[in-house]
Coordinates of C-alpha atoms in Angstrom, one line a residue:
Chain V
M1 CA -22.9 -11.6 13.4
S2 CA -22.4 -7.7 14.7
R3 CA -20.7 -5.0 12.7
I4 CA -19.6 -2.0 14.6
S5 CA -22.4 0.0 13.5
D6 CA -25.0 -2.3 14.6
I7 CA -23.6 -2.3 17.9
V8 CA -23.4 1.6 17.8
D9 CA -26.9 1.6 16.7
R10 CA -28.3 -0.8 19.4
I11 CA -26.9 1.2 22.3
K12 CA -28.0 4.4 21.0
S13 CA -31.5 3.2 20.6
G14 CA -31.6 1.8 23.9
E15 CA -32.2 -1.7 22.6
S16 CA -28.9 -2.6 24.3
S17 CA -26.4 -1.2 26.6
A18 CA -22.4 -1.0 26.8
R19 CA -22.8 -3.2 29.7
S20 CA -25.0 -6.1 28.0
E21 CA -22.6 -5.8 24.9
V22 CA -19.6 -6.3 27.0
E23 CA -21.1 -9.1 28.8
N24 CA -22.1 -10.7 25.5
A25 CA -18.6 -10.6 24.0
L26 CA -17.3 -12.0 27.3
Q27 CA -19.6 -14.9 27.1
R28 CA -18.5 -15.6 23.7
A29 CA -15.2 -15.3 24.6
T30 CA -15.5 -18.4 27.1
S31 CA -17.8 -20.2 24.8
T32 CA -15.0 -20.2 21.9
D33 CA -12.1 -20.8 24.7
E34 CA -10.8 -24.0 22.8
Y35 CA -9.7 -21.9 19.9
H36 CA -7.1 -20.4 22.6
A37 CA -7.2 -16.7 20.7
L38 CA -7.2 -15.0 24.1
L39 CA -4.4 -14.8 26.5
S40 CA -6.4 -12.7 28.7
V41 CA -9.8 -11.4 29.4
T42 CA -10.2 -8.0 31.1
A43 CA -13.6 -8.2 32.4
E44 CA -13.6 -6.4 35.5
R45 CA -12.0 -3.1 34.1
A46 CA -14.2 -3.7 30.8
L47 CA -17.6 -3.7 32.9
E48 CA -16.5 -0.8 35.0
R49 CA -15.8 1.2 31.5
A50 CA -19.1 0.0 30.4
D51 CA -21.1 1.0 33.4
A52 CA -19.6 4.3 33.3
I53 CA -20.1 4.8 29.4
D54 CA -24.1 3.8 29.9
A55 CA -24.2 6.4 32.9
R56 CA -22.7 9.3 30.3
I57 CA -25.5 7.8 27.9
K58 CA -28.2 8.2 30.2
N59 CA -27.1 11.8 30.9
G60 CA -27.2 12.4 27.4
E61 CA -23.8 13.0 26.8
D62 CA -21.7 12.0 23.5
V63 CA -19.6 9.2 24.1
G64 CA -17.9 8.8 20.9
R65 CA -18.1 7.0 17.8
L66 CA -17.4 3.6 19.2
A67 CA -19.6 4.2 22.3
G68 CA -20.0 0.5 24.0
V69 CA -18.2 -1.3 21.3
P70 CA -16.1 -4.3 22.6
F71 CA -12.6 -5.0 21.2
V72 CA -9.8 -6.8 21.7
A73 CA -6.1 -6.0 21.4
K74 CA -3.3 -8.3 20.3
D75 CA -1.3 -8.9 23.3
N76 CA 1.8 -6.7 22.2
F77 CA -0.5 -3.5 22.4
L78 CA 0.4 -2.0 26.2
A79 CA -3.0 -1.8 27.9
F80 CA -4.5 -1.7 31.4
G81 CA -6.4 -4.6 33.1
A82 CA -4.2 -7.6 32.2
P83 CA -0.3 -8.0 31.7
T84 CA 0.9 -7.2 28.2
T85 CA 2.9 -10.6 27.5
A86 CA 3.7 -10.5 23.7
A87 CA 3.0 -14.0 24.4
S88 CA 6.5 -14.6 25.8
R89 CA 7.7 -15.6 29.4
M90 CA 9.9 -12.5 29.2
L91 CA 6.9 -10.2 29.5
E92 CA 4.5 -12.9 31.2
K93 CA 3.8 -10.6 34.4
F94 CA 4.4 -7.1 32.8
D95 CA 2.0 -5.0 33.7
A96 CA 1.9 -1.8 31.6
P97 CA 2.2 1.6 33.3
L98 CA 0.6 3.2 30.5
Q99 CA -1.6 2.4 27.6
A100 CA -0.7 2.6 23.7
T101 CA -2.0 5.4 21.7
A102 CA -4.0 3.3 19.4
V103 CA -5.7 1.9 22.6
E104 CA -6.2 5.1 24.1
K105 CA -7.9 6.9 21.0
L106 CA -10.1 3.9 20.6
E107 CA -11.1 4.4 24.4
Q108 CA -11.6 8.3 23.9
Q109 CA -14.1 7.1 21.2
G110 CA -15.9 5.0 23.9
A111 CA -14.7 1.6 22.8
I112 CA -14.0 -1.1 25.4
C113 CA -11.2 -3.4 25.3
I114 CA -12.2 -6.9 26.5
G115 CA -8.9 -8.7 26.4
K116 CA -5.8 -9.5 24.9
A117 CA -5.2 -11.8 21.9
N118 CA -2.7 -14.4 21.3
L119 CA 0.3 -14.1 19.0
D120 CA 3.7 -15.5 18.1
A121 CA 6.0 -14.5 21.0
F122 CA 7.1 -10.9 20.3
A123 CA 5.1 -11.3 16.9
H124 CA 7.9 -13.4 15.4
G125 CA 6.0 -16.1 13.3
G126 CA 3.5 -16.7 10.7
S127 CA 1.2 -19.2 12.4
T128 CA 0.8 -18.3 15.9
E129 CA 2.5 -21.4 17.1
N130 CA 5.7 -19.5 18.5
S131 CA 3.3 -18.2 21.5
A132 CA 5.0 -19.1 24.6
F133 CA 1.5 -20.4 26.0
G134 CA 0.4 -22.6 23.1
P135 CA -1.0 -22.0 19.6
T136 CA -4.4 -20.3 18.5
K137 CA -6.5 -22.7 16.1
N138 CA -8.2 -21.5 13.0
A139 CA -11.6 -20.3 13.2
F140 CA -12.9 -22.6 10.5
D141 CA -10.8 -26.1 10.7
Q142 CA -9.3 -26.7 14.6
T143 CA -6.5 -28.7 13.0
K144 CA -5.2 -25.8 11.0
V145 CA -3.4 -22.5 12.1
A146 CA -4.7 -19.3 12.8
G147 CA -1.9 -17.8 10.7
G148 CA 0.2 -15.2 12.2
S149 CA 1.5 -13.3 14.1
S150 CA -1.8 -11.8 14.9
G151 CA -3.4 -15.1 14.7
G152 CA -5.5 -14.6 18.2
S153 CA -6.8 -11.1 16.9
A154 CA -8.1 -12.8 13.4
V155 CA -9.8 -15.7 15.5
V156 CA -11.5 -13.6 17.6
T157 CA -13.3 -11.6 15.0
A158 CA -14.1 -14.4 12.6
L159 CA -15.8 -16.0 15.8
D160 CA -17.7 -13.1 16.4
V161 CA -16.3 -12.6 19.8
V162 CA -15.9 -8.9 18.9
S163 CA -16.6 -6.5 16.0
F164 CA -13.0 -5.6 15.5
A165 CA -9.4 -6.3 17.0
L166 CA -6.1 -4.8 16.7
G167 CA -3.3 -6.3 15.3
T168 CA 0.4 -5.4 14.3
D169 CA 2.0 -6.2 10.8
T170 CA 5.8 -6.1 10.2
G171 CA 5.7 -8.4 7.2
G172 CA 2.1 -9.9 6.9
S173 CA 1.0 -10.3 10.5
I174 CA -2.4 -8.8 9.9
R175 CA -2.8 -9.5 6.4
Q176 CA -2.0 -13.3 6.7
P177 CA -4.1 -14.4 9.6
A178 CA -7.1 -12.2 8.1
S179 CA -6.5 -14.4 4.9
F180 CA -6.7 -17.5 6.8
N181 CA -9.9 -16.7 9.0
G182 CA -11.9 -15.0 6.4
V183 CA -12.0 -11.2 7.8
V184 CA -10.8 -8.2 6.7
G185 CA -7.1 -7.2 7.7
V186 CA -5.7 -3.7 7.2
K187 CA -1.9 -2.8 7.0
P188 CA -1.5 0.7 6.7
T189 CA 0.9 2.9 5.1
Y190 CA 4.1 3.1 7.2
G191 CA 3.7 6.0 9.6
M192 CA -0.3 6.3 9.5
V193 CA -0.7 4.9 13.1
S194 CA 1.1 5.7 16.2
R195 CA 3.2 2.9 17.3
Y196 CA 3.9 4.3 20.8
G197 CA 3.2 1.8 23.5
V198 CA 3.3 -1.3 21.2
V199 CA 6.1 -3.8 21.7
A200 CA 8.6 -3.1 19.0
M201 CA 9.9 -5.7 16.4
A202 CA 11.3 -3.9 13.2
S203 CA 11.1 -0.3 13.5
S204 CA 11.6 0.2 10.0
T205 CA 8.4 -1.8 8.8
D206 CA 6.1 -2.0 12.2
T207 CA 2.7 -1.0 11.6
I208 CA -0.8 -1.0 13.3
G209 CA -4.1 -2.1 11.8
C210 CA -7.1 -3.9 12.3
F211 CA -9.3 -6.7 11.9
T212 CA -13.0 -6.1 10.9
K213 CA -15.8 -8.1 9.2
D214 CA -16.1 -5.4 6.4
I215 CA -14.6 -2.4 4.7
A216 CA -16.8 0.1 6.5
D217 CA -16.0 -0.8 10.0
A218 CA -12.3 -1.0 8.8
E219 CA -12.7 2.6 7.6
L220 CA -14.1 3.7 10.7
V221 CA -11.1 2.1 13.1
M222 CA -8.5 3.2 11.0
D223 CA -10.0 6.8 10.9
I224 CA -9.8 7.1 14.9
M225 CA -6.3 5.3 15.0
S226 CA -4.5 7.3 12.5
G227 CA -2.7 10.7 12.9
R228 CA 0.4 12.1 14.2
D229 CA 1.8 11.3 17.8
V230 CA 4.2 13.3 19.5
N231 CA 5.3 10.4 21.4
D232 CA 6.2 8.2 17.8
M233 CA 8.4 10.7 15.6
T234 CA 7.8 8.4 12.8
T235 CA 4.1 9.1 12.4
L236 CA 2.9 11.2 9.4
P237 CA 0.7 14.0 9.6
D238 CA -3.0 12.8 9.4
F239 CA -4.0 12.2 5.8
F240 CA -6.5 9.3 6.1
S241 CA -10.2 10.1 5.6
P242 CA -12.6 7.4 4.3
L243 CA -13.9 8.3 0.6
D244 CA -17.5 8.9 -0.2
E245 CA -16.9 7.9 -3.7
L246 CA -14.2 6.0 -5.5
K247 CA -12.9 7.3 -8.6
P248 CA -14.3 4.7 -11.2
G249 CA -12.5 3.1 -13.5
Q250 CA -9.5 2.1 -11.3
K251 CA -6.4 0.6 -13.1
I252 CA -5.0 -2.5 -11.5
G253 CA -2.1 -4.6 -12.1
I254 CA -2.2 -8.4 -11.0
I255 CA 1.7 -9.4 -10.4
K256 CA 2.2 -12.3 -12.4
E257 CA 4.9 -13.4 -10.3
S258 CA 2.4 -14.1 -7.5
M259 CA 0.4 -16.1 -9.4
T260 CA 3.1 -18.9 -10.5
D261 CA 2.7 -22.9 -10.3
A262 CA 4.0 -22.6 -6.6
V263 CA 0.6 -20.9 -5.6
D264 CA -2.1 -23.3 -4.8
G265 CA -4.7 -23.8 -7.6
E266 CA -7.6 -23.0 -5.4
V267 CA -6.1 -19.6 -4.3
Q268 CA -5.5 -18.8 -8.1
D269 CA -9.0 -19.4 -8.7
K270 CA -10.6 -17.2 -6.0
V271 CA -8.0 -14.6 -6.9
N272 CA -9.2 -15.0 -10.7
G273 CA -12.7 -14.7 -9.4
Y274 CA -12.1 -11.4 -7.3
V275 CA -10.3 -9.8 -10.6
E276 CA -13.7 -10.9 -12.6
K277 CA -15.6 -9.0 -9.8
L278 CA -13.2 -5.9 -10.0
R279 CA -13.9 -6.2 -14.0
A280 CA -17.5 -6.1 -13.5
A281 CA -17.4 -3.3 -11.3
G282 CA -15.8 -1.3 -14.2
H283 CA -12.3 -1.5 -13.2
T284 CA -9.6 -2.7 -15.7
V285 CA -7.0 -5.6 -14.6
D286 CA -3.9 -6.1 -16.5
E287 CA -1.2 -8.3 -15.6
V288 CA 2.1 -6.7 -14.7
S289 CA 5.7 -7.7 -13.8
L290 CA 7.5 -7.2 -10.6
P291 CA 10.5 -9.6 -11.2
I292 CA 12.6 -8.1 -8.1
V293 CA 10.0 -9.4 -5.8
K294 CA 11.7 -12.8 -5.6
Y295 CA 14.4 -11.5 -3.9
A296 CA 12.0 -9.7 -1.2
L297 CA 11.8 -12.4 1.3
A298 CA 15.8 -12.5 1.5
M299 CA 15.8 -8.8 2.0
Y300 CA 13.4 -9.3 4.8
Y301 CA 15.1 -11.9 6.7
I302 CA 18.3 -9.6 6.8
I303 CA 16.6 -6.4 7.2
V304 CA 14.1 -7.7 10.0
P305 CA 16.5 -10.0 12.2
A306 CA 18.8 -7.0 12.3
E307 CA 16.3 -4.5 13.8
V308 CA 15.0 -7.3 15.8
S309 CA 18.4 -8.0 17.3
S310 CA 18.5 -4.3 18.2
N311 CA 15.1 -4.0 19.4
L312 CA 15.1 -7.0 21.8
A313 CA 18.2 -5.8 23.2
R314 CA 16.4 -3.8 26.0
Y315 CA 15.2 -7.2 27.4
D316 CA 17.9 -7.9 30.0
G317 CA 16.1 -8.7 33.1
I318 CA 17.0 -5.4 35.0
R319 CA 14.2 -2.8 34.9
Y320 CA 11.3 -5.0 33.7
G321 CA 10.4 -8.2 32.8
H322 CA 11.7 -11.7 33.5
R323 CA 14.7 -11.9 35.8
A324 CA 16.7 -15.3 35.9
E325 CA 17.0 -16.5 39.3
G326 CA 20.0 -17.8 41.3
V327 CA 22.8 -16.1 38.9
Q328 CA 25.9 -14.6 40.5
T329 CA 27.5 -12.1 37.9
L330 CA 25.8 -9.6 35.6
A331 CA 26.8 -11.3 32.4
E332 CA 25.1 -14.6 33.6
L333 CA 21.8 -12.6 34.5
Y334 CA 21.7 -11.5 31.1
G335 CA 22.3 -14.6 29.2
R336 CA 20.1 -16.7 31.4
T337 CA 17.3 -14.2 31.3
R338 CA 17.2 -13.9 27.7
D339 CA 17.6 -17.7 27.1
E340 CA 14.5 -18.4 29.7
G341 CA 12.4 -15.3 28.3
F342 CA 12.8 -15.9 24.3
V343 CA 11.2 -18.8 22.3
T344 CA 13.3 -20.2 19.9
E345 CA 12.3 -18.2 16.9
N346 CA 13.2 -15.2 19.0
K347 CA 16.7 -16.1 19.4
R348 CA 17.0 -17.5 15.7
R349 CA 16.1 -13.7 14.6
I350 CA 18.5 -12.1 17.2
M351 CA 21.4 -14.4 16.2
I352 CA 20.9 -13.7 12.6
G353 CA 20.6 -10.2 13.0
S354 CA 23.9 -10.3 15.2
Y355 CA 25.4 -12.1 12.3
V356 CA 24.2 -9.7 9.4
L357 CA 25.1 -6.5 11.3
S358 CA 28.6 -8.0 12.5
S359 CA 32.0 -6.6 11.0
G360 CA 33.1 -8.5 7.9
Y361 CA 29.5 -9.5 7.0
F362 CA 27.7 -6.0 7.1
D363 CA 28.4 -5.0 3.5
A364 CA 27.5 -8.3 2.0
Y365 CA 24.1 -8.9 3.7
Y366 CA 22.8 -5.7 5.7
L367 CA 24.0 -3.0 3.3
Q368 CA 23.1 -5.0 0.1
A369 CA 19.6 -5.7 1.6
Q370 CA 19.0 -2.0 2.1
K371 CA 20.4 -1.4 -1.3
A372 CA 18.0 -4.1 -2.9
R373 CA 15.1 -2.3 -0.7
T374 CA 15.6 0.7 -2.9
L375 CA 15.3 -1.1 -6.2
L376 CA 12.3 -2.9 -5.0
I377 CA 10.7 0.6 -3.8
D378 CA 11.6 1.8 -7.5
A379 CA 10.1 -1.0 -9.2
Y380 CA 6.8 -0.3 -7.4
E381 CA 7.1 3.3 -8.1
D382 CA 7.4 2.4 -11.7
L383 CA 4.0 0.4 -11.5
F384 CA 2.4 3.1 -9.8
K385 CA 2.8 5.7 -12.8
T386 CA 0.3 3.2 -14.5
Y387 CA -1.7 1.7 -12.1
D388 CA -3.6 2.7 -8.8
V389 CA -3.7 -0.5 -7.2
L390 CA -1.9 -3.9 -7.5
L391 CA -3.0 -7.1 -6.5
T392 CA -1.8 -10.6 -5.5
P393 CA -2.9 -13.5 -3.4
V394 CA -2.3 -12.8 0.3
A395 CA -0.7 -16.3 0.9
P396 CA 0.3 -19.0 -1.3
T397 CA -1.9 -21.6 0.4
P398 CA -4.7 -21.8 2.9
A399 CA -4.2 -22.2 6.3
F400 CA -1.9 -25.2 6.8
G401 CA -1.9 -28.0 9.4
L402 CA -0.8 -27.2 13.2
G403 CA 2.9 -28.6 13.2
E404 CA 3.3 -28.7 9.6
N405 CA 6.1 -26.1 9.0
T406 CA 7.4 -26.0 12.8
A407 CA 10.5 -28.2 12.0
D408 CA 11.3 -25.9 9.3
P409 CA 11.9 -22.2 9.7
I410 CA 12.4 -21.4 5.9
K411 CA 9.3 -23.1 4.7
M412 CA 7.4 -21.2 7.5
Y413 CA 8.9 -17.8 6.2
L414 CA 7.7 -18.8 2.8
A415 CA 4.0 -18.1 4.0
D416 CA 5.1 -14.7 4.3
I417 CA 6.2 -14.1 0.5
M418 CA 3.4 -12.1 -0.8
T419 CA 2.8 -9.8 2.1
V420 CA 6.6 -9.2 2.8
P421 CA 7.2 -6.9 -0.4
P422 CA 4.8 -3.9 0.6
S423 CA 6.0 -4.1 4.0
L424 CA 9.6 -3.4 2.9
A425 CA 8.5 -0.7 0.9
G426 CA 5.9 0.9 3.3
L427 CA 3.0 0.6 1.1
P428 CA -0.6 0.3 2.4
A429 CA -1.8 -3.4 1.8
I430 CA -5.2 -5.1 2.8
S431 CA -6.4 -8.6 3.0
V432 CA -10.0 -9.1 1.7
P433 CA -12.1 -12.3 1.8
A434 CA -12.4 -13.9 -1.8
G435 CA -14.4 -17.2 -1.0
A436 CA -13.2 -20.6 0.3
T437 CA -11.5 -23.7 -0.8
S438 CA -13.8 -26.9 -1.3
A439 CA -12.7 -27.8 2.1
G440 CA -14.1 -24.8 3.5
L441 CA -10.8 -22.8 4.2
P442 CA -11.0 -18.8 3.6
I443 CA -8.6 -17.5 0.7
G444 CA -7.9 -13.5 0.8
V445 CA -6.8 -11.4 -2.1
Q446 CA -4.2 -8.6 -1.5
L447 CA -4.7 -5.1 -2.7
I448 CA -1.6 -2.9 -2.6
G449 CA -1.6 1.0 -3.2
Q450 CA 0.9 3.7 -3.2
R451 CA 1.7 5.3 0.4
R452 CA -1.0 7.3 1.4
T453 CA -3.7 5.9 -0.6
D454 CA -5.3 3.8 2.0
A455 CA -8.6 5.1 1.8
N456 CA -8.6 4.6 -2.1
L457 CA -7.8 0.8 -1.4
L458 CA -10.6 0.5 1.1
A459 CA -13.1 2.2 -1.4
L460 CA -11.9 -0.4 -4.1
A461 CA -12.5 -3.3 -1.6
K462 CA -15.9 -1.8 -0.8
S463 CA -17.0 -1.2 -4.5
V464 CA -16.9 -5.0 -4.9
E465 CA -17.8 -6.2 -1.3
G466 CA -20.6 -8.9 -1.0
K467 CA -20.6 -8.9 -4.8
Chain F
M1 CA 27.1 -21.8 0.9
T2 CA 28.3 -20.4 4.3
V3 CA 29.1 -22.9 6.7
I4 CA 28.7 -22.2 10.4
S5 CA 30.6 -23.9 13.0
R6 CA 29.5 -24.7 16.4
D7 CA 31.8 -22.2 17.5
D8 CA 30.6 -19.6 15.2
V9 CA 27.1 -20.0 17.1
Q10 CA 28.4 -20.0 20.2
H11 CA 30.2 -16.7 19.4
L12 CA 26.8 -15.2 17.9
A13 CA 25.0 -16.4 21.1
Q14 CA 27.5 -14.2 23.2
L15 CA 27.4 -11.4 20.9
S16 CA 23.5 -11.5 21.8
S17 CA 23.9 -12.0 25.1
L18 CA 21.9 -15.7 25.1
Q19 CA 23.2 -18.2 27.3
L20 CA 22.0 -21.3 25.2
T21 CA 21.9 -25.0 26.1
D22 CA 23.9 -27.6 24.2
D23 CA 20.7 -29.0 22.6
E24 CA 19.8 -25.3 21.3
L25 CA 23.1 -24.7 19.9
D26 CA 22.7 -27.8 17.9
S27 CA 19.4 -27.0 16.6
L28 CA 20.2 -23.5 16.0
Q29 CA 23.5 -24.3 14.2
T30 CA 21.2 -26.3 11.6
D31 CA 18.6 -23.4 11.3
I32 CA 21.2 -20.4 11.1
G33 CA 23.2 -22.1 8.4
N34 CA 19.9 -23.1 6.4
I35 CA 18.7 -19.1 6.8
L36 CA 22.0 -17.9 5.8
G37 CA 21.9 -20.2 2.9
Y38 CA 18.3 -18.7 1.7
I39 CA 19.3 -14.9 2.2
E40 CA 22.4 -15.3 0.5
Q41 CA 20.6 -15.3 -3.0
L42 CA 20.8 -11.5 -2.7
G43 CA 24.2 -11.5 -3.6
E44 CA 23.2 -12.0 -7.1
L45 CA 21.6 -9.0 -7.2
D46 CA 23.6 -6.3 -8.9
T47 CA 23.6 -3.2 -6.6
T48 CA 26.3 -1.1 -8.0
G49 CA 25.7 2.7 -7.4
V50 CA 22.6 2.3 -5.5
E51 CA 21.8 4.0 -2.5
P52 CA 20.6 2.1 0.5
T53 CA 17.1 2.6 1.9
Y54 CA 16.5 2.8 5.9
Q55 CA 13.6 4.9 6.1
V56 CA 10.6 4.6 3.8
T57 CA 8.4 7.8 4.0
G58 CA 11.5 10.4 3.5
L59 CA 11.5 11.6 6.8
E60 CA 14.5 13.7 8.4
N61 CA 15.6 14.1 11.7
V62 CA 12.4 15.2 13.9
W63 CA 13.3 17.5 16.5
R64 CA 11.6 18.4 19.6
D65 CA 12.1 20.8 22.6
D66 CA 14.7 20.0 25.0
A67 CA 12.4 19.8 27.7
V68 CA 10.9 17.0 30.2
I69 CA 7.7 16.0 29.1
S70 CA 5.8 14.9 32.2
T71 CA 3.6 11.5 32.0
D72 CA 1.1 10.1 34.6
V73 CA 3.7 7.3 35.3
T74 CA 5.2 7.7 38.8
R75 CA 8.7 6.5 39.8
E76 CA 7.1 3.9 42.2
Q77 CA 5.3 2.4 39.3
M78 CA 8.5 2.3 37.2
L79 CA 10.7 0.8 40.0
A80 CA 7.5 -1.8 40.7
L81 CA 8.2 -3.3 37.1
S82 CA 11.8 -4.3 38.5
T83 CA 11.9 -7.7 40.4
E84 CA 14.1 -6.2 43.0
S85 CA 14.5 -2.4 43.9
A86 CA 16.0 -0.8 47.0
N87 CA 16.3 2.8 48.1
N88 CA 14.5 4.0 44.6
Q89 CA 16.8 2.2 42.6
V90 CA 16.7 -0.8 40.7
K91 CA 19.1 -3.8 42.3
V92 CA 21.3 -6.0 40.1
P93 CA 23.8 -8.6 40.9
K94 CA 27.6 -7.4 41.4
V95 CA 29.1 -5.8 38.3
L96 CA 32.9 -6.1 39.2

């Protein structure tokens, strides 16, 4: 297993080269093909970049903090070398004319994208089973789901294809698959990382983050990606910098509504085990209550479909993406293109969005949800007056079976019940490995912080890492 | 519980520019009915006098100069993304 710093050191010392690291990653990608974690491999461009980086290293140039380190981007990041499909028929042949700011920033530091990871089409889902190109299998048990929507990114990290991978998280799409595959997953404060060049889902909660093997690697990747971008007006001035030292004696609240009987017993055991580690490291952990959290999933499945219906209106078959053939009128072209280009879950969300935004229902659904969101944010603010960090499981269960929840959308949505609330409030939240079930399925703990305290969350996780 | 008729689903599909097949209409009628049934619980919450939140980090309007920002992307590249183009323009079926 290689961490980012191992790879950087190997290349620096001459023990390895960017080319051999890329070749190694490509070989791992091939040998783990059966998991269907990658939708494309960008071998040609990756090897060209590796040779260019090796030449610059030979010349004694400083190539950056990630010189020669291979990575994978979720296939909703615009990147060169392969189509950006968002795992949809709509964008199956879409060759991006530019790259996402996050990808550009990593490349400026010498990182090399070797492929694009599978996801639920347009990031709509919690299992990667909504991919138009077939599901990704769990890294620990091929009969189980990878989680989602960033399932492919989690699995390539867990299988050591690469040391880090990029994901997007709108309501849990990094944290939940990280939990299901035993890796670190970071969803930053809303606005910390530019979303320019990433396929939009729900603009008021979309965030960009990463999967890594350990916290130090996550700190490095987030440090490089964070900051203001003139191309994304919602980005905040750069506030993120990894902490050298954690303030001792952190006050942590475990949210009691997240530890009810509805949560799997083994998940509760592992979460309690993590709490004991925090206590042993000198932090205090109290039980706290956040009653409004029971309404968060309902808020989410009003607000997000509303934003989805708006963001996906652009896929009309005209300027880019799939266009239906053999149509006579423009209306028919729109209707047929969108029916063919979207998967069922995309259609569900677009239509729910159209419903909650339509006159007559707007106040009862959309406006009510945005008001409820204010109450949720206020309830978090109250807890953060006393506590530095809040803690919950990442998901109520370990990875479920492939096909187990596909017939029932509500059951699928419930897998996000722990991760959705911080998203609605724009809070940073990370998923940290906390052990495995008796059957060997990983379980994750979610740490949630006040906005802009991402560095503290990571430092806290680091203080108990490997203990 | 909101009851969603097949006509309602057809109407929503039209609002969403989705030309669905009959099978899709059937299954979406069930799913959308169930989802609306779930999200309706939000009506229980008293939100009298509460302001809605649309943006979570307190951002106000962000302005930039009204100037063209040049990019590396060319007109040819953009047109090439479309299925059909002619004379430097994207081609579409007859509108009228």
